[in-house]
Coordinates of C-alpha atoms and ligand atoms in Angstrom, one line a residue:
M1 CA 17.9 -8.3 9.8
T2 CA 18.4 -5.6 7.3
A3 CA 15.4 -3.2 6.8
A4 CA 14.4 -3.2 3.2
I5 CA 13.4 0.4 3.4
P6 CA 16.4 2.7 4.0
S7 CA 15.9 5.2 6.8
P8 CA 15.8 8.8 5.6
Y9 CA 16.9 9.9 9.0
G10 CA 20.5 8.6 9.2
A11 CA 21.9 6.1 11.6
V12 CA 20.6 7.9 14.7
Y13 CA 17.1 7.2 13.6
A14 CA 17.7 3.9 11.8
G15 CA 15.1 2.4 14.2
A16 CA 12.3 4.5 12.6
A17 CA 12.6 2.6 9.3
R18 CA 11.5 -0.5 11.2
V19 CA 8.3 1.0 12.7
I20 CA 5.0 0.6 10.9
A21 CA 2.4 3.0 12.3
A22 CA -1.1 1.5 12.1
L23 CA -3.5 4.4 11.2
D24 CA -6.5 2.6 12.5
T25 CA -9.4 5.0 11.9
P26 CA -12.1 5.3 9.3
D27 CA -11.8 9.1 9.6
L28 CA -9.7 10.7 6.9
D29 CA -8.9 13.9 8.8
T30 CA -7.8 11.9 11.9
A31 CA -5.6 9.7 9.7
R32 CA -4.0 12.7 8.0
S33 CA -3.3 14.4 11.2
W34 CA -1.6 11.3 12.6
A35 CA 0.4 10.9 9.4
T36 CA 1.7 14.4 9.8
S37 CA 2.8 14.0 13.4
I38 CA 4.0 10.4 13.2
G39 CA 5.6 10.4 9.7
P40 CA 9.1 11.6 10.7
N41 CA 9.5 8.7 13.1
C42 CA 8.2 5.7 11.2
G43 CA 9.1 3.8 8.1
L44 CA 5.6 3.0 6.8
F45 CA 1.9 3.7 7.5
K46 CA -0.5 0.8 7.7
L47 CA -3.9 1.4 6.3
G48 CA -6.5 -1.3 7.0
L49 CA -9.9 -2.5 5.9
A50 CA -12.0 0.0 7.8
F51 CA -10.0 3.0 6.5
F52 CA -10.0 1.7 2.9
L53 CA -13.7 0.8 2.9
A54 CA -14.6 4.2 4.3
N55 CA -12.3 6.3 2.1
G56 CA -11.3 4.3 -0.9
A57 CA -8.4 5.0 -3.2
A58 CA -8.9 8.8 -2.9
G59 CA -8.5 8.6 0.9
Y60 CA -5.5 6.3 0.5
R61 CA -3.8 8.9 -1.8
A62 CA -4.5 11.6 0.7
I63 CA -2.2 9.9 3.2
A64 CA 1.2 11.3 2.3
G65 CA 4.6 11.2 3.8
R66 CA 5.6 7.5 4.1
P67 CA 5.1 4.3 2.0
I68 CA 1.9 2.4 2.7
F69 CA 1.3 -1.1 4.0
L70 CA -2.2 -1.9 2.7
D71 CA -3.5 -4.5 5.2
L72 CA -6.7 -5.9 3.6
K73 CA -6.0 -9.6 4.4
L74 CA -7.3 -10.9 1.1
H75 CA -8.9 -14.4 1.0
D76 CA -10.9 -15.6 -1.9
I77 CA -10.6 -17.8 -5.0
P78 CA -7.2 -17.3 -6.8
A79 CA -8.6 -15.3 -9.7
T80 CA -10.5 -12.9 -7.5
V81 CA -7.5 -12.3 -5.2
A82 CA -5.3 -11.7 -8.3
D83 CA -7.8 -9.2 -9.6
A84 CA -7.9 -7.5 -6.2
V85 CA -4.0 -7.2 -6.1
R86 CA -3.9 -5.8 -9.6
A87 CA -6.6 -3.3 -8.6
V88 CA -4.5 -1.8 -5.9
L89 CA -1.1 -1.8 -7.8
P90 CA -1.7 1.7 -9.1
L91 CA -1.7 2.9 -5.4
R92 CA 1.9 1.5 -5.2
P93 CA 1.6 -0.1 -1.7
R94 CA 4.9 -1.2 -0.3
M95 CA 3.3 -4.3 1.3
L96 CA 0.0 -6.0 1.2
T97 CA -1.6 -9.0 3.1
I98 CA -3.3 -12.2 2.1
H99 CA -4.5 -15.1 4.3
A100 CA -2.3 -18.2 4.0
A101 CA -5.4 -20.3 4.6
G102 CA -6.4 -19.4 1.0
T103 CA -3.8 -22.1 0.1
A104 CA -1.0 -22.3 -2.4
A105 CA -2.9 -21.5 -5.6
M106 CA -4.3 -18.3 -4.1
I107 CA -0.9 -17.2 -2.7
T108 CA 0.8 -17.9 -6.0
A109 CA -1.9 -15.9 -7.9
A110 CA -1.3 -13.0 -5.5
R111 CA 2.4 -13.1 -6.0
H112 CA 2.1 -13.3 -9.8
A113 CA -0.3 -10.4 -9.8
A114 CA 2.0 -8.3 -7.6
E115 CA 4.9 -8.9 -10.0
A116 CA 3.1 -6.9 -12.7
A117 CA 4.3 -3.9 -10.8
G118 CA 7.9 -4.7 -11.7
P119 CA 10.9 -4.2 -9.3
E120 CA 8.9 -1.8 -7.2
R121 CA 6.2 -4.4 -6.6
P122 CA 4.6 -4.7 -3.1
L123 CA 5.8 -7.4 -0.8
V124 CA 3.2 -10.1 -0.4
L125 CA 2.8 -10.9 3.3
A126 CA 0.8 -13.9 4.5
V127 CA -1.3 -14.0 7.7
T128 CA -1.2 -17.4 9.2
V129 CA -3.3 -17.7 12.3
L130 CA -4.8 -14.5 13.6
T131 CA -3.7 -13.6 17.1
S132 CA -7.4 -13.5 18.2
I133 CA -7.6 -17.3 17.5
D134 CA -6.5 -19.8 20.2
A135 CA -6.3 -23.6 20.1
A136 CA -9.9 -24.0 21.2
A137 CA -11.1 -21.7 18.4
L138 CA -8.9 -23.6 15.9
A139 CA -10.5 -26.8 16.9
T140 CA -13.9 -25.4 16.1
I141 CA -12.8 -25.1 12.4
G142 CA -11.4 -28.6 12.4
V143 CA -7.7 -27.9 13.1
A144 CA -6.4 -30.0 16.0
G145 CA -3.2 -29.4 17.8
P146 CA -1.3 -26.4 19.1
V147 CA -1.5 -23.0 17.4
D148 CA 2.2 -22.9 16.8
A149 CA 2.1 -26.1 14.6
Q150 CA -0.7 -24.5 12.4
V151 CA 1.3 -21.2 12.2
L152 CA 4.4 -23.1 11.0
R153 CA 2.4 -25.3 8.6
L154 CA 0.8 -22.2 7.0
A155 CA 4.0 -20.3 7.0
R156 CA 5.8 -23.0 5.1
L157 CA 2.9 -23.3 2.7
A158 CA 2.8 -19.5 2.1
L159 CA 6.5 -19.1 1.6
G160 CA 6.7 -22.1 -0.7
A161 CA 3.9 -20.6 -2.8
G162 CA 5.6 -17.3 -3.3
A163 CA 4.8 -15.1 -0.2
D164 CA 7.7 -12.7 0.7
G165 CA 7.0 -12.9 4.3
L166 CA 4.6 -13.3 7.2
V167 CA 2.6 -11.3 9.6
C168 CA 3.1 -12.9 13.0
S169 CA 2.8 -12.6 16.7
P170 CA 5.9 -11.5 18.6
L171 CA 5.7 -14.8 20.4
E172 CA 6.1 -16.7 17.1
V173 CA 9.1 -14.7 15.8
A174 CA 11.9 -16.8 17.4
M175 CA 10.1 -20.1 16.5
L176 CA 9.7 -19.0 12.9
R177 CA 13.3 -17.7 12.6
A178 CA 14.6 -21.0 14.0
A179 CA 12.5 -23.0 11.5
L180 CA 12.7 -20.8 8.5
G181 CA 16.0 -18.8 8.7
S182 CA 16.6 -15.2 8.0
G183 CA 15.0 -15.1 4.5
P184 CA 11.3 -14.4 5.1
K185 CA 10.3 -10.9 6.0
L186 CA 8.6 -10.9 9.4
V187 CA 6.1 -8.1 10.2
V188 CA 5.0 -8.1 13.8
P189 CA 2.0 -6.5 15.5
G190 CA 1.1 -7.0 19.1
I191 CA 3.8 -4.6 20.3
R192 CA 3.6 -2.6 23.5
P193 CA 6.3 -0.3 24.9
A194 CA 7.0 -1.1 28.5
G195 CA 4.2 0.3 30.7
A196 CA 1.7 0.8 27.8
A197 CA -1.9 -0.3 28.0
L198 CA -2.5 -3.8 26.6
G199 CA -5.9 -3.1 25.1
D200 CA -7.1 -6.3 23.4
Q201 CA -3.6 -7.6 22.8
A202 CA -2.9 -10.4 25.2
R203 CA 0.5 -11.7 24.1
V204 CA 2.9 -8.8 23.5
M205 CA 6.5 -7.8 23.4
T206 CA 8.3 -4.4 23.6
P207 CA 9.6 -3.0 20.4
R208 CA 13.1 -3.8 21.4
E209 CA 12.3 -7.4 22.3
A210 CA 10.5 -8.0 19.0
V211 CA 13.4 -6.7 17.0
A212 CA 15.9 -8.6 19.1
A213 CA 13.8 -11.8 18.4
G214 CA 14.1 -11.3 14.6
A215 CA 11.3 -8.9 13.5
D216 CA 12.1 -6.9 10.4
W217 CA 9.3 -4.5 11.1
I218 CA 7.0 -3.9 14.0
V219 CA 3.4 -2.7 13.7
V220 CA 2.3 -0.3 16.4
G221 CA -1.2 1.3 16.6
R222 CA -2.8 2.5 19.8
P223 CA 0.4 3.0 21.8
I224 CA 1.2 5.7 19.2
T225 CA -2.1 7.0 18.0
G226 CA -3.6 7.0 21.5
A227 CA -0.8 8.9 23.0
A228 CA -1.1 12.5 24.0
D229 CA 1.7 13.3 21.6
P230 CA 1.7 10.6 18.8
G231 CA 4.9 12.0 17.3
A232 CA 6.8 11.8 20.5
A233 CA 5.5 8.3 21.1
A234 CA 6.7 7.1 17.7
A235 CA 10.0 8.9 18.3
A236 CA 10.5 7.0 21.6
I237 CA 9.8 3.6 19.9
A238 CA 12.2 4.5 17.0
A239 CA 14.9 5.4 19.5
E240 CA 14.4 2.1 21.4
I241 CA 14.8 0.1 18.2
T242 CA 17.8 2.2 17.1
A243 CA 19.4 1.3 20.5
E244 CA 18.8 -2.4 19.8
I245 CA 20.1 -2.4 16.2
T246 CA 23.2 -0.4 17.1
T247 CA 24.1 -2.3 20.3
G248 CA 22.4 -5.6 19.8
S249 CA 22.6 -8.1 16.9
A250 CA 19.4 -7.3 15.1
Ligands
LIG1 O1 -3.3 -0.8 18.3 P1 -2.4 -2.0 18.1 O2 -0.9 -1.7 18.3 O3 -2.9 -3.2 18.9 O4 -2.6 -2.3 16.5 C1 -2.1 -3.4 15.9 C2 -2.4 -3.4 14.5 O5 -2.0 -4.6 13.9 C3 -3.9 -3.3 14.1 O6 -4.0 -2.6 12.9 C4 -4.3 -4.8 14.0 O7 -5.4 -4.9 13.1 C5 -3.0 -5.4 13.4 N1 -2.9 -6.8 13.6 C6 -2.9 -7.4 14.9 N2 -2.7 -8.7 15.0 C7 -2.6 -9.5 14.0 C8 -2.6 -8.9 12.7 C9 -2.8 -7.6 12.6 O8 -2.9 -6.7 15.9 N3 -2.5 -10.8 14.1

C-alpha cells in the first residue's frame, strides 16, 4: 500500500508516516506534551471523543505538529451527520470516522459534506463492528452469524455508499484485502509491539504484522503514550514499519 501522506523524514523513516498516535486523554497539557515528543515519529495524531468534548475546537487547534485524525465515530440521521461533518471541516482534519451501521444514506451524506472541503477534504472512514463486540453481543442486537460476516457486510455497504476506507481490527485486514482489494484505506488499531502490555485489547498484531497484512495506517495509543519515553517508543514502531516496507511487500 502507498501511504497517502508523504513522510517528511525521508526513506529511512518512511514507516513514521504510517503511524497514527492516539492522544487519548481529556487533558490538554498532557496531549500537547505527547504531541511534542511523538510528532517527529508519527504521521498523524488521533484525537477522540473525550479529548474533543473536554477541549473543543480550541483544544484541537492547540495540538500542533502533525495532521489530525478526528475520531468521533458519528452515527445519527443523515442530515445531522452531514451538519456535524461540515462543522468540523474548518479544523481541516485529515480523516474522520462514522459508523457504517448508520447505513447508506448517512454514509453518503457524510461523504458529500466532506467534499465541501475540496481536494484537501478529510478521508471518511467507516467503523464496522467495534472490536469490543463479539458474536454473542451482536446476537443481542439481532445480528446472527459470525462477526467477520457482519464486518464484511458493513464494509461493502460503507464503501459502496462513499466511504474512503475502514477502521478495522488487525485480524480483519487480510480478509478485507482479499474481499475488497487494495483500493479501500484500512486504518488499524489493536496494535501491540512485541512484548507490550495488551491492556483491554484482546486480538492484536505487531506493527510489522499489521502493515504486512495490508494496513495503510496503524493506530497506536498506550504502547506509545504509556511508555517511559513516548518519543522513543514511537521511533521504534516507525523503524519496525520502515523495515517492513523496505524489505517486505507492503
Ligand atoms: O491504547 P491503544 O493502542 O489500545 O489505543 C487504540 C486506539 O484506537 C484508541 O483510541 C481506541 O479508541 C481506538 N480504537 C480501538 N478499536 C477500535 C476502534 C478504535 O482500539 N475498534
